[in-house]
PDB file of C-alpha atoms in Angstrom:
ATOM      1  CA  MET A 297       0.000   0.000   0.000  1.00 54.00           C
ATOM      2  CA  LYS A 298       2.834   2.367   0.912  1.00 52.00           C
ATOM      3  CA  LYS A 299       4.535   1.599  -2.402  1.00 48.00           C
ATOM      4  CA  VAL A 300       1.343   2.422  -4.334  1.00 44.00           C
ATOM      5  CA  LEU A 301       0.934   5.714  -2.476  1.00 50.00           C
ATOM      6  CA  ALA A 302       4.590   6.588  -3.017  1.00 46.00           C
ATOM      7  CA  LEU A 303       4.313   5.841  -6.737  1.00 43.00           C
ATOM      8  CA  ALA A 304       1.147   7.931  -7.037  1.00 46.00           C
ATOM      9  CA  LEU A 305       2.812  10.792  -5.147  1.00 45.00           C
ATOM     10  CA  SER A 306       5.947  10.683  -7.290  1.00 45.00           C
ATOM     11  CA  THR A 307       3.830  10.646 -10.474  1.00 46.00           C
ATOM     12  CA  LEU A 308       1.864  13.644  -9.229  1.00 50.00           C
ATOM     13  CA  VAL A 309       5.031  15.554  -8.366  1.00 48.00           C
ATOM     14  CA  ALA A 310       6.623  14.707 -11.724  1.00 48.00           C
ATOM     15  CA  GLY A 311       3.471  15.793 -13.561  1.00 50.00           C
ATOM     16  CA  GLY A 312       3.385  19.070 -11.655  1.00 54.00           C
ATOM     17  CA  ALA A 313       7.056  19.737 -12.406  1.00 57.00           C
ATOM     18  CA  PHE A 314       6.469  18.967 -16.080  1.00 56.00           C
ATOM     19  CA  ALA A 315       3.554  21.383 -16.234  1.00 67.00           C
ATOM     20  CA  GLN A 316       5.561  24.113 -14.513  1.00 77.00           C
ATOM     21  CA  SER A 317       8.377  23.814 -17.058  1.00 90.00           C
ATOM     22  CA  PHE A 318       6.013  23.690 -20.042  1.00 98.00           C
ATOM     23  CA  PRO A 319       6.896  24.648 -22.721  1.00 98.00           C
ATOM     24  CA  SER A 320      10.554  23.652 -22.658  1.00 97.00           C
ATOM     25  CA  LYS A 321      10.849  22.755 -26.344  1.00 97.00           C
ATOM     26  CA  PRO A 322       9.158  23.749 -29.648  1.00 98.00           C
ATOM     27  CA  ILE A 323       5.402  23.261 -29.989  1.00 98.00           C
ATOM     28  CA  THR A 324       4.042  21.941 -33.292  1.00 98.00           C
ATOM     29  CA  ILE A 325       0.634  22.994 -34.587  1.00 98.00           C
ATOM     30  CA  VAL A 326      -0.591  20.490 -37.175  1.00 98.00           C
ATOM     31  CA  VAL A 327      -2.767  21.925 -39.945  1.00 96.00           C
ATOM     32  CA  PRO A 328      -4.578  19.138 -41.830  1.00 94.00           C
ATOM     33  CA  PHE A 329      -4.485  21.029 -45.138  1.00 89.00           C
ATOM     34  CA  ALA A 330      -1.916  22.378 -47.575  1.00 87.00           C
ATOM     35  CA  ALA A 331       0.079  25.523 -46.847  1.00 90.00           C
ATOM     36  CA  GLY A 332      -1.430  28.807 -47.972  1.00 86.00           C
ATOM     37  CA  GLY A 333      -5.087  27.920 -47.428  1.00 84.00           C
ATOM     38  CA  PRO A 334      -7.457  29.628 -44.969  1.00 86.00           C
ATOM     39  CA  THR A 335      -6.858  27.185 -42.093  1.00 91.00           C
ATOM     40  CA  ASP A 336      -3.094  27.404 -42.588  1.00 93.00           C
ATOM     41  CA  LEU A 337      -3.223  31.204 -42.406  1.00 92.00           C
ATOM     42  CA  VAL A 338      -5.317  31.094 -39.228  1.00 95.00           C
ATOM     43  CA  ALA A 339      -2.861  28.686 -37.594  1.00 97.00           C
ATOM     44  CA  ARG A 340       0.215  30.724 -38.540  1.00 97.00           C
ATOM     45  CA  GLN A 341      -1.292  33.953 -37.282  1.00 97.00           C
ATOM     46  CA  LEU A 342      -2.376  32.243 -34.068  1.00 98.00           C
ATOM     47  CA  ALA A 343       1.082  30.722 -33.551  1.00 98.00           C
ATOM     48  CA  GLU A 344       2.591  34.181 -33.710  1.00 98.00           C
ATOM     49  CA  ALA A 345       0.036  35.582 -31.246  1.00 98.00           C
ATOM     50  CA  MET A 346       0.546  32.716 -28.746  1.00 98.00           C
ATOM     51  CA  ARG A 347       4.338  32.890 -28.615  1.00 98.00           C
ATOM     52  CA  GLY A 348       4.394  35.782 -26.151  1.00 98.00           C
ATOM     53  CA  PRO A 349       1.829  34.355 -23.704  1.00 98.00           C
ATOM     54  CA  LEU A 350       3.803  31.094 -23.713  1.00 98.00           C
ATOM     55  CA  GLY A 351       7.005  32.827 -22.672  1.00 97.00           C
ATOM     56  CA  GLY A 352       8.453  33.274 -26.140  1.00 97.00           C
ATOM     57  CA  ALA A 353       8.075  29.620 -27.057  1.00 97.00           C
ATOM     58  CA  THR A 354       8.970  28.398 -30.525  1.00 98.00           C
ATOM     59  CA  ILE A 355       5.773  27.360 -32.307  1.00 98.00           C
ATOM     60  CA  VAL A 356       6.002  25.759 -35.730  1.00 98.00           C
ATOM     61  CA  VAL A 357       3.206  24.928 -38.154  1.00 98.00           C
ATOM     62  CA  GLU A 358       3.273  21.558 -39.884  1.00 98.00           C
ATOM     63  CA  ASN A 359       0.993  20.794 -42.840  1.00 96.00           C
ATOM     64  CA  ALA A 360      -0.349  17.235 -42.977  1.00 96.00           C
ATOM     65  CA  ALA A 361      -2.915  17.379 -45.774  1.00 91.00           C
ATOM     66  CA  GLY A 362      -5.176  14.673 -47.170  1.00 88.00           C
ATOM     67  CA  ALA A 363      -8.488  12.852 -46.796  1.00 86.00           C
ATOM     68  CA  GLY A 364     -10.484  15.958 -45.980  1.00 85.00           C
ATOM     69  CA  GLY A 365      -8.319  16.823 -42.979  1.00 91.00           C
ATOM     70  CA  THR A 366      -8.556  13.415 -41.319  1.00 94.00           C
ATOM     71  CA  ILE A 367      -4.888  12.482 -41.884  1.00 95.00           C
ATOM     72  CA  GLY A 368      -3.636  15.440 -39.868  1.00 97.00           C
ATOM     73  CA  ALA A 369      -6.298  14.963 -37.206  1.00 97.00           C
ATOM     74  CA  THR A 370      -5.379  11.280 -36.817  1.00 98.00           C
ATOM     75  CA  LYS A 371      -1.719  12.245 -36.444  1.00 98.00           C
ATOM     76  CA  VAL A 372      -2.522  14.522 -33.509  1.00 98.00           C
ATOM     77  CA  ALA A 373      -4.931  12.041 -31.908  1.00 98.00           C
ATOM     78  CA  ARG A 374      -2.074   9.482 -31.855  1.00 98.00           C
ATOM     79  CA  ALA A 375       0.629  11.927 -30.744  1.00 98.00           C
ATOM     80  CA  GLN A 376       2.276  11.939 -27.322  1.00 98.00           C
ATOM     81  CA  PRO A 377      -0.185  13.707 -24.989  1.00 98.00           C
ATOM     82  CA  ASP A 378       2.289  16.247 -23.658  1.00 98.00           C
ATOM     83  CA  GLY A 379       1.048  19.512 -25.174  1.00 98.00           C
ATOM     84  CA  TYR A 380       3.779  19.716 -27.806  1.00 98.00           C
ATOM     85  CA  THR A 381       1.629  18.501 -30.703  1.00 98.00           C
ATOM     86  CA  LEU A 382      -1.588  20.439 -31.299  1.00 98.00           C
ATOM     87  CA  LEU A 383      -4.233  20.600 -34.009  1.00 98.00           C
ATOM     88  CA  VAL A 384      -5.964  23.579 -35.597  1.00 98.00           C
ATOM     89  CA  TRP A 385      -8.968  22.435 -37.616  1.00 97.00           C
ATOM     90  CA  HIS A 386     -12.233  23.871 -38.860  1.00 94.00           C
ATOM     91  CA  ILE A 387     -15.812  22.580 -39.003  1.00 93.00           C
ATOM     92  CA  GLY A 388     -14.389  19.286 -40.266  1.00 92.00           C
ATOM     93  CA  MET A 389     -13.987  18.233 -36.634  1.00 96.00           C
ATOM     94  CA  ALA A 390     -17.788  17.978 -36.562  1.00 95.00           C
ATOM     95  CA  SER A 391     -18.651  17.037 -40.149  1.00 92.00           C
ATOM     96  CA  THR A 392     -16.237  14.113 -40.624  1.00 91.00           C
ATOM     97  CA  ALA A 393     -18.040  12.175 -37.888  1.00 90.00           C
ATOM     98  CA  SER A 394     -20.889  11.685 -40.377  1.00 87.00           C
ATOM     99  CA  LEU A 395     -19.150  12.104 -43.738  1.00 86.00           C
ATOM    100  CA  TYR A 396     -16.616   9.302 -43.290  1.00 87.00           C
ATOM    101  CA  ARG A 397     -17.734   5.728 -42.761  1.00 81.00           C
ATOM    102  CA  ARG A 398     -14.349   4.766 -41.291  1.00 87.00           C
ATOM    103  CA  LEU A 399     -12.399   7.162 -39.096  1.00 92.00           C
ATOM    104  CA  GLN A 400      -9.328   6.414 -37.001  1.00 94.00           C
ATOM    105  CA  PHE A 401     -10.366   8.836 -34.272  1.00 97.00           C
ATOM    106  CA  LYS A 402     -13.482   9.929 -32.401  1.00 97.00           C
ATOM    107  CA  ALA A 403     -14.005  13.662 -32.327  1.00 97.00           C
ATOM    108  CA  LEU A 404     -15.438  13.842 -28.824  1.00 98.00           C
ATOM    109  CA  GLU A 405     -13.251  11.176 -27.224  1.00 98.00           C
ATOM    110  CA  ASP A 406      -9.727  11.373 -28.652  1.00 98.00           C
ATOM    111  CA  PHE A 407      -8.889  15.058 -28.094  1.00 98.00           C
ATOM    112  CA  GLU A 408      -8.587  17.599 -25.329  1.00 98.00           C
ATOM    113  CA  TYR A 409     -10.517  20.682 -26.395  1.00 98.00           C
ATOM    114  CA  LEU A 410      -8.508  23.879 -25.930  1.00 98.00           C
ATOM    115  CA  GLY A 411     -10.899  26.541 -27.256  1.00 98.00           C
ATOM    116  CA  MET A 412     -12.439  28.095 -30.345  1.00 98.00           C
ATOM    117  CA  ILE A 413     -10.546  30.618 -32.445  1.00 98.00           C
ATOM    118  CA  ASN A 414     -12.821  32.281 -34.978  1.00 97.00           C
ATOM    119  CA  ASP A 415     -15.979  32.267 -37.062  1.00 93.00           C
ATOM    120  CA  VAL A 416     -15.782  32.788 -40.828  1.00 92.00           C
ATOM    121  CA  PRO A 417     -19.009  33.817 -42.602  1.00 92.00           C
ATOM    122  CA  MET A 418     -19.983  32.291 -45.921  1.00 94.00           C
ATOM    123  CA  THR A 419     -21.542  33.770 -49.034  1.00 95.00           C
ATOM    124  CA  LEU A 420     -23.998  32.309 -51.516  1.00 97.00           C
ATOM    125  CA  LEU A 421     -22.746  33.027 -55.025  1.00 97.00           C
ATOM    126  CA  GLY A 422     -23.953  32.706 -58.583  1.00 97.00           C
ATOM    127  CA  SER A 423     -22.353  32.780 -61.991  1.00 97.00           C
ATOM    128  CA  PRO A 424     -22.297  36.242 -63.602  1.00 96.00           C
ATOM    129  CA  LYS A 425     -24.435  34.676 -66.356  1.00 95.00           C
ATOM    130  CA  LEU A 426     -27.410  34.103 -64.043  1.00 96.00           C
ATOM    131  CA  PRO A 427     -30.290  36.531 -64.729  1.00 96.00           C
ATOM    132  CA  ALA A 428     -31.026  37.155 -61.021  1.00 97.00           C
ATOM    133  CA  ASN A 429     -29.557  40.104 -59.125  1.00 96.00           C
ATOM    134  CA  THR A 430     -31.270  39.805 -55.720  1.00 97.00           C
ATOM    135  CA  TYR A 431     -31.581  36.835 -53.383  1.00 97.00           C
ATOM    136  CA  ARG A 432     -35.341  36.588 -53.848  1.00 96.00           C
ATOM    137  CA  ASP A 433     -34.981  36.535 -57.653  1.00 97.00           C
ATOM    138  CA  PHE A 434     -32.134  34.048 -57.299  1.00 96.00           C
ATOM    139  CA  GLU A 435     -34.156  31.647 -55.152  1.00 95.00           C
ATOM    140  CA  ASN A 436     -37.148  31.867 -57.492  1.00 95.00           C
ATOM    141  CA  TYR A 437     -34.884  31.169 -60.462  1.00 96.00           C
ATOM    142  CA  ILE A 438     -33.357  28.136 -58.715  1.00 94.00           C
ATOM    143  CA  ARG A 439     -36.790  26.791 -57.796  1.00 92.00           C
ATOM    144  CA  ALA A 440     -37.894  27.046 -61.419  1.00 93.00           C
ATOM    145  CA  ASN A 441     -34.694  25.633 -62.912  1.00 93.00           C
ATOM    146  CA  GLY A 442     -33.066  23.582 -60.155  1.00 88.00           C
ATOM    147  CA  GLY A 443     -32.940  20.356 -62.115  1.00 89.00           C
ATOM    148  CA  LYS A 444     -31.035  22.075 -64.932  1.00 93.00           C
ATOM    149  CA  LEU A 445     -28.415  23.822 -62.819  1.00 95.00           C
ATOM    150  CA  ASN A 446     -25.089  22.839 -61.254  1.00 95.00           C
ATOM    151  CA  LEU A 447     -23.807  23.450 -57.734  1.00 96.00           C
ATOM    152  CA  ALA A 448     -20.020  23.514 -57.384  1.00 96.00           C
ATOM    153  CA  HIS A 449     -18.012  22.683 -54.278  1.00 93.00           C
ATOM    154  CA  ALA A 450     -14.354  22.211 -53.380  1.00 87.00           C
ATOM    155  CA  GLY A 451     -14.560  18.502 -52.563  1.00 84.00           C
ATOM    156  CA  LEU A 452     -16.412  16.099 -50.297  1.00 79.00           C
ATOM    157  CA  GLY A 453     -16.432  17.451 -46.758  1.00 77.00           C
ATOM    158  CA  SER A 454     -15.210  20.901 -47.758  1.00 83.00           C
ATOM    159  CA  THR A 455     -16.857  23.960 -46.294  1.00 85.00           C
ATOM    160  CA  SER A 456     -18.432  24.784 -49.647  1.00 90.00           C
ATOM    161  CA  HIS A 457     -19.840  21.245 -49.853  1.00 89.00           C
ATOM    162  CA  LEU A 458     -21.462  21.529 -46.413  1.00 88.00           C
ATOM    163  CA  CYS A 459     -22.857  24.969 -47.118  1.00 92.00           C
ATOM    164  CA  GLY A 460     -24.393  23.807 -50.399  1.00 92.00           C
ATOM    165  CA  LEU A 461     -26.005  20.796 -48.723  1.00 88.00           C
ATOM    166  CA  MET A 462     -27.456  22.887 -45.925  1.00 89.00           C
ATOM    167  CA  TRP A 463     -28.796  25.561 -48.257  1.00 93.00           C
ATOM    168  CA  GLN A 464     -30.507  23.063 -50.578  1.00 89.00           C
ATOM    169  CA  SER A 465     -32.019  21.311 -47.562  1.00 87.00           C
ATOM    170  CA  ALA A 466     -33.301  24.587 -46.110  1.00 90.00           C
ATOM    171  CA  VAL A 467     -34.776  25.802 -49.407  1.00 90.00           C
ATOM    172  CA  LYS A 468     -36.496  22.424 -49.993  1.00 87.00           C
ATOM    173  CA  LEU A 469     -36.062  22.332 -53.751  1.00 82.00           C
ATOM    174  CA  ASP A 470     -38.398  20.102 -55.722  1.00 73.00           C
ATOM    175  CA  LYS A 471     -35.539  19.235 -58.054  1.00 80.00           C
ATOM    176  CA  SER A 472     -32.046  19.383 -56.602  1.00 81.00           C
ATOM    177  CA  MET A 473     -29.193  20.857 -58.553  1.00 91.00           C
ATOM    178  CA  THR A 474     -26.492  18.573 -59.902  1.00 93.00           C
ATOM    179  CA  THR A 475     -23.564  18.680 -57.481  1.00 92.00           C
ATOM    180  CA  ILE A 476     -20.089  18.895 -59.012  1.00 95.00           C
ATOM    181  CA  ALA A 477     -17.073  18.199 -56.791  1.00 91.00           C
ATOM    182  CA  TYR A 478     -13.739  19.872 -57.556  1.00 91.00           C
ATOM    183  CA  ARG A 479     -10.283  19.325 -56.104  1.00 83.00           C
ATOM    184  CA  GLY A 480     -10.142  22.601 -54.246  1.00 83.00           C
ATOM    185  CA  THR A 481     -11.779  26.012 -54.212  1.00 86.00           C
ATOM    186  CA  ALA A 482      -9.694  27.581 -56.998  1.00 87.00           C
ATOM    187  CA  PRO A 483     -10.878  25.355 -59.888  1.00 93.00           C
ATOM    188  CA  ALA A 484     -14.470  25.495 -58.637  1.00 93.00           C
ATOM    189  CA  MET A 485     -14.350  29.278 -58.471  1.00 95.00           C
ATOM    190  CA  ASN A 486     -12.791  29.509 -61.927  1.00 95.00           C
ATOM    191  CA  ASP A 487     -15.648  27.526 -63.446  1.00 97.00           C
ATOM    192  CA  LEU A 488     -18.206  29.630 -61.566  1.00 97.00           C
ATOM    193  CA  ILE A 489     -16.630  32.784 -62.968  1.00 97.00           C
ATOM    194  CA  GLY A 490     -16.627  31.268 -66.449  1.00 97.00           C
ATOM    195  CA  GLY A 491     -20.256  30.146 -66.211  1.00 96.00           C
ATOM    196  CA  GLN A 492     -19.512  26.418 -66.513  1.00 97.00           C
ATOM    197  CA  VAL A 493     -21.291  25.985 -63.156  1.00 97.00           C
ATOM    198  CA  ASP A 494     -24.118  28.072 -61.750  1.00 97.00           C
ATOM    199  CA  VAL A 495     -24.003  28.231 -57.957  1.00 97.00           C
ATOM    200  CA  MET A 496     -21.456  27.968 -55.169  1.00 97.00           C
ATOM    201  CA  CYS A 497     -21.365  28.689 -51.431  1.00 96.00           C
ATOM    202  CA  ASP A 498     -18.020  29.338 -49.767  1.00 92.00           C
ATOM    203  CA  GLN A 499     -16.294  31.225 -46.992  1.00 90.00           C
ATOM    204  CA  THR A 500     -15.479  34.921 -47.254  1.00 89.00           C
ATOM    205  CA  THR A 501     -11.750  34.183 -47.205  1.00 84.00           C
ATOM    206  CA  ASN A 502     -12.201  32.685 -50.684  1.00 86.00           C
ATOM    207  CA  THR A 503     -15.015  34.810 -52.098  1.00 91.00           C
ATOM    208  CA  THR A 504     -14.578  38.453 -51.081  1.00 88.00           C
ATOM    209  CA  SER A 505     -12.007  39.375 -53.731  1.00 89.00           C
ATOM    210  CA  GLN A 506     -14.113  37.784 -56.492  1.00 94.00           C
ATOM    211  CA  ILE A 507     -17.234  39.646 -55.354  1.00 94.00           C
ATOM    212  CA  GLU A 508     -15.353  42.924 -55.132  1.00 92.00           C
ATOM    213  CA  ALA A 509     -13.986  42.479 -58.648  1.00 95.00           C
ATOM    214  CA  GLY A 510     -17.466  41.719 -60.024  1.00 95.00           C
ATOM    215  CA  ARG A 511     -16.441  38.296 -61.309  1.00 97.00           C
ATOM    216  CA  VAL A 512     -19.329  36.567 -59.505  1.00 97.00           C
ATOM    217  CA  LYS A 513     -22.736  37.575 -58.175  1.00 97.00           C
ATOM    218  CA  ALA A 514     -23.288  37.494 -54.411  1.00 97.00           C
ATOM    219  CA  PHE A 515     -26.830  37.008 -53.113  1.00 97.00           C
ATOM    220  CA  ALA A 516     -26.687  36.455 -49.345  1.00 97.00           C
ATOM    221  CA  VAL A 517     -24.540  35.676 -46.316  1.00 95.00           C
ATOM    222  CA  THR A 518     -25.010  32.619 -44.128  1.00 94.00           C
ATOM    223  CA  THR A 519     -24.836  34.324 -40.726  1.00 90.00           C
ATOM    224  CA  ALA A 520     -27.940  34.821 -38.576  1.00 88.00           C
ATOM    225  CA  LYS A 521     -27.837  38.577 -39.218  1.00 89.00           C
ATOM    226  CA  PRO A 522     -26.415  40.698 -42.050  1.00 91.00           C
ATOM    227  CA  LEU A 523     -22.727  41.574 -41.730  1.00 88.00           C
ATOM    228  CA  SER A 524     -23.347  45.236 -40.954  1.00 83.00           C
ATOM    229  CA  GLY A 525     -19.724  45.820 -39.996  1.00 78.00           C
ATOM    230  CA  HIS A 526     -18.248  44.330 -43.183  1.00 82.00           C
ATOM    231  CA  LYS A 527     -17.227  46.966 -45.733  1.00 81.00           C
ATOM    232  CA  LEU A 528     -18.085  44.857 -48.779  1.00 84.00           C
ATOM    233  CA  LEU A 529     -20.827  42.491 -47.578  1.00 89.00           C
ATOM    234  CA  LYS A 530     -22.851  44.801 -45.307  1.00 89.00           C
ATOM    235  CA  ASP A 531     -25.604  45.302 -47.886  1.00 91.00           C
ATOM    236  CA  TYR A 532     -26.286  41.612 -48.530  1.00 95.00           C
ATOM    237  CA  PRO A 533     -29.145  39.956 -46.595  1.00 96.00           C
ATOM    238  CA  SER A 534     -28.709  36.957 -44.341  1.00 96.00           C
ATOM    239  CA  LEU A 535     -30.419  33.723 -45.371  1.00 95.00           C
ATOM    240  CA  GLN A 536     -32.282  33.697 -42.066  1.00 94.00           C
ATOM    241  CA  GLU A 537     -33.526  37.199 -42.825  1.00 94.00           C
ATOM    242  CA  MET A 538     -34.765  35.910 -46.187  1.00 95.00           C
ATOM    243  CA  GLY A 539     -36.951  33.275 -44.562  1.00 94.00           C
ATOM    244  CA  LEU A 540     -34.656  30.264 -44.032  1.00 93.00           C
ATOM    245  CA  LYS A 541     -35.463  29.681 -40.363  1.00 89.00           C
ATOM    246  CA  ASP A 542     -32.486  29.135 -38.024  1.00 87.00           C
ATOM    247  CA  PHE A 543     -30.010  29.156 -40.911  1.00 91.00           C
ATOM    248  CA  ASN A 544     -26.717  30.196 -39.343  1.00 89.00           C
ATOM    249  CA  LEU A 545     -23.541  28.694 -40.732  1.00 90.00           C
ATOM    250  CA  THR A 546     -20.012  29.889 -40.119  1.00 90.00           C
ATOM    251  CA  ILE A 547     -16.799  28.039 -40.725  1.00 91.00           C
ATOM    252  CA  TRP A 548     -15.198  28.014 -37.304  1.00 95.00           C
ATOM    253  CA  HIS A 549     -11.733  26.960 -36.237  1.00 97.00           C
ATOM    254  CA  GLY A 550     -10.696  25.367 -32.955  1.00 98.00           C
ATOM    255  CA  MET A 551      -7.528  24.145 -31.254  1.00 98.00           C
ATOM    256  CA  TYR A 552      -7.044  20.610 -29.872  1.00 98.00           C
ATOM    257  CA  ALA A 553      -4.493  18.462 -28.051  1.00 98.00           C
ATOM    258  CA  PRO A 554      -4.275  14.658 -27.815  1.00 98.00           C
ATOM    259  CA  LYS A 555      -6.486  13.019 -25.208  1.00 98.00           C
ATOM    260  CA  GLY A 556      -4.667  12.638 -21.908  1.00 98.00           C
ATOM    261  CA  THR A 557      -2.656  15.849 -22.104  1.00 98.00           C
ATOM    262  CA  PRO A 558      -2.187  16.964 -18.466  1.00 98.00           C
ATOM    263  CA  ALA A 559      -4.795  19.405 -17.197  1.00 98.00           C
ATOM    264  CA  GLU A 560      -2.104  21.841 -16.076  1.00 98.00           C
ATOM    265  CA  VAL A 561      -0.729  21.940 -19.618  1.00 98.00           C
ATOM    266  CA  THR A 562      -4.113  22.347 -21.297  1.00 98.00           C
ATOM    267  CA  LYS A 563      -4.824  25.223 -18.900  1.00 98.00           C
ATOM    268  CA  LYS A 564      -1.570  26.931 -19.896  1.00 98.00           C
ATOM    269  CA  LEU A 565      -2.471  26.487 -23.560  1.00 98.00           C
ATOM    270  CA  ASN A 566      -6.019  27.792 -23.081  1.00 98.00           C
ATOM    271  CA  ASP A 567      -4.746  30.781 -21.093  1.00 98.00           C
ATOM    272  CA  ALA A 568      -2.316  31.592 -23.918  1.00 98.00           C
ATOM    273  CA  LEU A 569      -5.059  31.143 -26.509  1.00 98.00           C
ATOM    274  CA  GLN A 570      -7.358  33.538 -24.685  1.00 98.00           C
ATOM    275  CA  VAL A 571      -4.610  36.181 -24.502  1.00 98.00           C
ATOM    276  CA  ALA A 572      -3.924  35.707 -28.232  1.00 98.00           C
ATOM    277  CA  LEU A 573      -7.597  36.187 -29.096  1.00 98.00           C
ATOM    278  CA  LYS A 574      -7.487  39.614 -27.458  1.00 98.00           C
ATOM    279  CA  ASP A 575      -4.340  40.672 -29.328  1.00 98.00           C
ATOM    280  CA  PRO A 576      -5.282  43.711 -31.518  1.00 98.00           C
ATOM    281  CA  ASP A 577      -2.824  42.655 -34.226  1.00 98.00           C
ATOM    282  CA  PHE A 578      -4.311  39.147 -34.382  1.00 97.00           C
ATOM    283  CA  ILE A 579      -7.855  40.534 -34.461  1.00 95.00           C
ATOM    284  CA  GLN A 580      -6.925  42.873 -37.319  1.00 93.00           C
ATOM    285  CA  LYS A 581      -5.278  40.103 -39.318  1.00 92.00           C
ATOM    286  CA  GLN A 582      -8.319  37.882 -38.844  1.00 90.00           C
ATOM    287  CA  ALA A 583     -10.635  40.688 -39.958  1.00 87.00           C
ATOM    288  CA  ALA A 584      -8.564  41.015 -43.136  1.00 82.00           C
ATOM    289  CA  LEU A 585      -9.384  37.349 -43.817  1.00 82.00           C
ATOM    290  CA  GLY A 586     -13.078  38.034 -43.259  1.00 81.00           C
ATOM    291  CA  ALA A 587     -12.995  36.178 -39.924  1.00 89.00           C
ATOM    292  CA  MET A 588     -14.461  37.186 -36.567  1.00 90.00           C
ATOM    293  CA  VAL A 589     -12.471  36.262 -33.446  1.00 96.00           C
ATOM    294  CA  VAL A 590     -14.522  34.278 -30.919  1.00 96.00           C
ATOM    295  CA  THR A 591     -15.301  36.149 -27.682  1.00 96.00           C
ATOM    296  CA  ASP A 592     -18.055  34.011 -26.114  1.00 97.00           C
ATOM    297  CA  ASN A 593     -17.938  30.928 -23.885  1.00 97.00           C
ATOM    298  CA  ARG A 594     -16.664  28.776 -26.758  1.00 98.00           C
ATOM    299  CA  VAL A 595     -13.131  30.006 -25.938  1.00 98.00           C
ATOM    300  CA  SER A 596     -13.276  27.734 -22.868  1.00 98.00           C
ATOM    301  CA  PRO A 597     -12.559  23.998 -23.282  1.00 98.00           C
ATOM    302  CA  ALA A 598     -16.012  23.049 -21.971  1.00 98.00           C
ATOM    303  CA  GLY A 599     -17.827  25.575 -24.152  1.00 98.00           C
ATOM    304  CA  HIS A 600     -15.784  24.526 -27.162  1.00 98.00           C
ATOM    305  CA  LYS A 601     -16.578  20.835 -26.723  1.00 98.00           C
ATOM    306  CA  ALA A 602     -20.293  21.458 -26.119  1.00 98.00           C
ATOM    307  CA  PHE A 603     -20.455  23.509 -29.300  1.00 97.00           C
ATOM    308  CA  VAL A 604     -18.755  20.809 -31.387  1.00 98.00           C
ATOM    309  CA  ALA A 605     -21.076  18.137 -29.951  1.00 98.00           C
ATOM    310  CA  ASP A 606     -24.057  20.234 -31.028  1.00 95.00           C
ATOM    311  CA  GLN A 607     -22.541  20.756 -34.476  1.00 94.00           C
ATOM    312  CA  ILE A 608     -21.996  17.017 -34.921  1.00 95.00           C
ATOM    313  CA  THR A 609     -25.694  16.397 -34.280  1.00 94.00           C
ATOM    314  CA  ARG A 610     -26.789  19.237 -36.540  1.00 89.00           C
ATOM    315  CA  LEU A 611     -24.560  18.294 -39.474  1.00 89.00           C
ATOM    316  CA  LYS A 612     -25.373  14.589 -39.209  1.00 89.00           C
ATOM    317  CA  THR A 613     -28.999  15.290 -40.138  1.00 84.00           C
ATOM    318  CA  VAL A 614     -28.010  17.257 -43.250  1.00 81.00           C
ATOM    319  CA  ILE A 615     -25.299  14.837 -44.405  1.00 82.00           C
ATOM    320  CA  GLU A 616     -27.389  11.693 -43.939  1.00 83.00           C
ATOM    321  CA  ALA A 617     -30.342  13.273 -45.731  1.00 76.00           C
ATOM    322  CA  ALA A 618     -28.058  14.057 -48.707  1.00 70.00           C
ATOM    323  CA  GLY A 619     -26.598  10.543 -48.682  1.00 69.00           C
ATOM    324  CA  GLN A 620     -23.105  11.752 -49.595  1.00 65.00           C
ATOM    325  CA  PHE A 621     -20.404   9.824 -47.755  1.00 63.00           C
ATOM    326  CA  ALA A 622     -16.724   9.003 -48.089  1.00 63.00           C
ATOM    327  CA  ASP A 623     -14.864   5.816 -47.242  1.00 60.00           C
TER     328      ASP A 623
END
């Protein structure tokens, strides 16, 4: 009995000493997508903002792309739970639970939730060749011609794919549009601009410049209310405002550690995250991407996890109704 107590005490002391010295070596943030994309930019800006609160720690970003983000997520789920390997991922943390028939991790069981980072609004777009110029005209045109039109997205499980599914479900079209999957946003956007496809829904980080240049038509934003503070998008209605009840979709990002990471370490990481989210430079850089830094209870680990659990349930209904899955 004394040996058991001594072992437990020594483990506790060692764990406390480890937490006090954390971080004592470089921290790696895994981004499950290629460099240069929206999630990669968020992670790199966040890494810079968290260095100071973590005592000047070295934080590197590692890209582990593939399989809709699940390769990078699996890597972190299997990593040593010591706080030195972290994950920054978007809504895929919730959507892959239903999109993929076989996953090597469980979203709510295999990670320590560290806190939410941002919300990125989305925009509903049309080809410049479409005759409609307002959302109401656009929706009426889609209802009349849905079976003849194409909806583009950046690949199964992408944010544009999810947005398109949710919008079609909310509108309740008699004849659904033909869905065309691309290998990334860029080729999908190019075909939308050229009129080879008719409709696309994607995050503001990918759409704002095209709207501003007049290469595509924008009809609405996917937030609960219009983006009154956004210089370019402030005059576009929200889908909820246009009658799609409870339609509120943003592409959020969160930060995660492997399950079993010591509580003292996750607290240090969450404290640093919360300081970073109040950094004026970080907030400004996020605004330039069209993102809004999270300020509500989702910045806490418990609030973050509760939100993702709710999102998993919500997205499961949409994905299963569409019947679009990946192996």
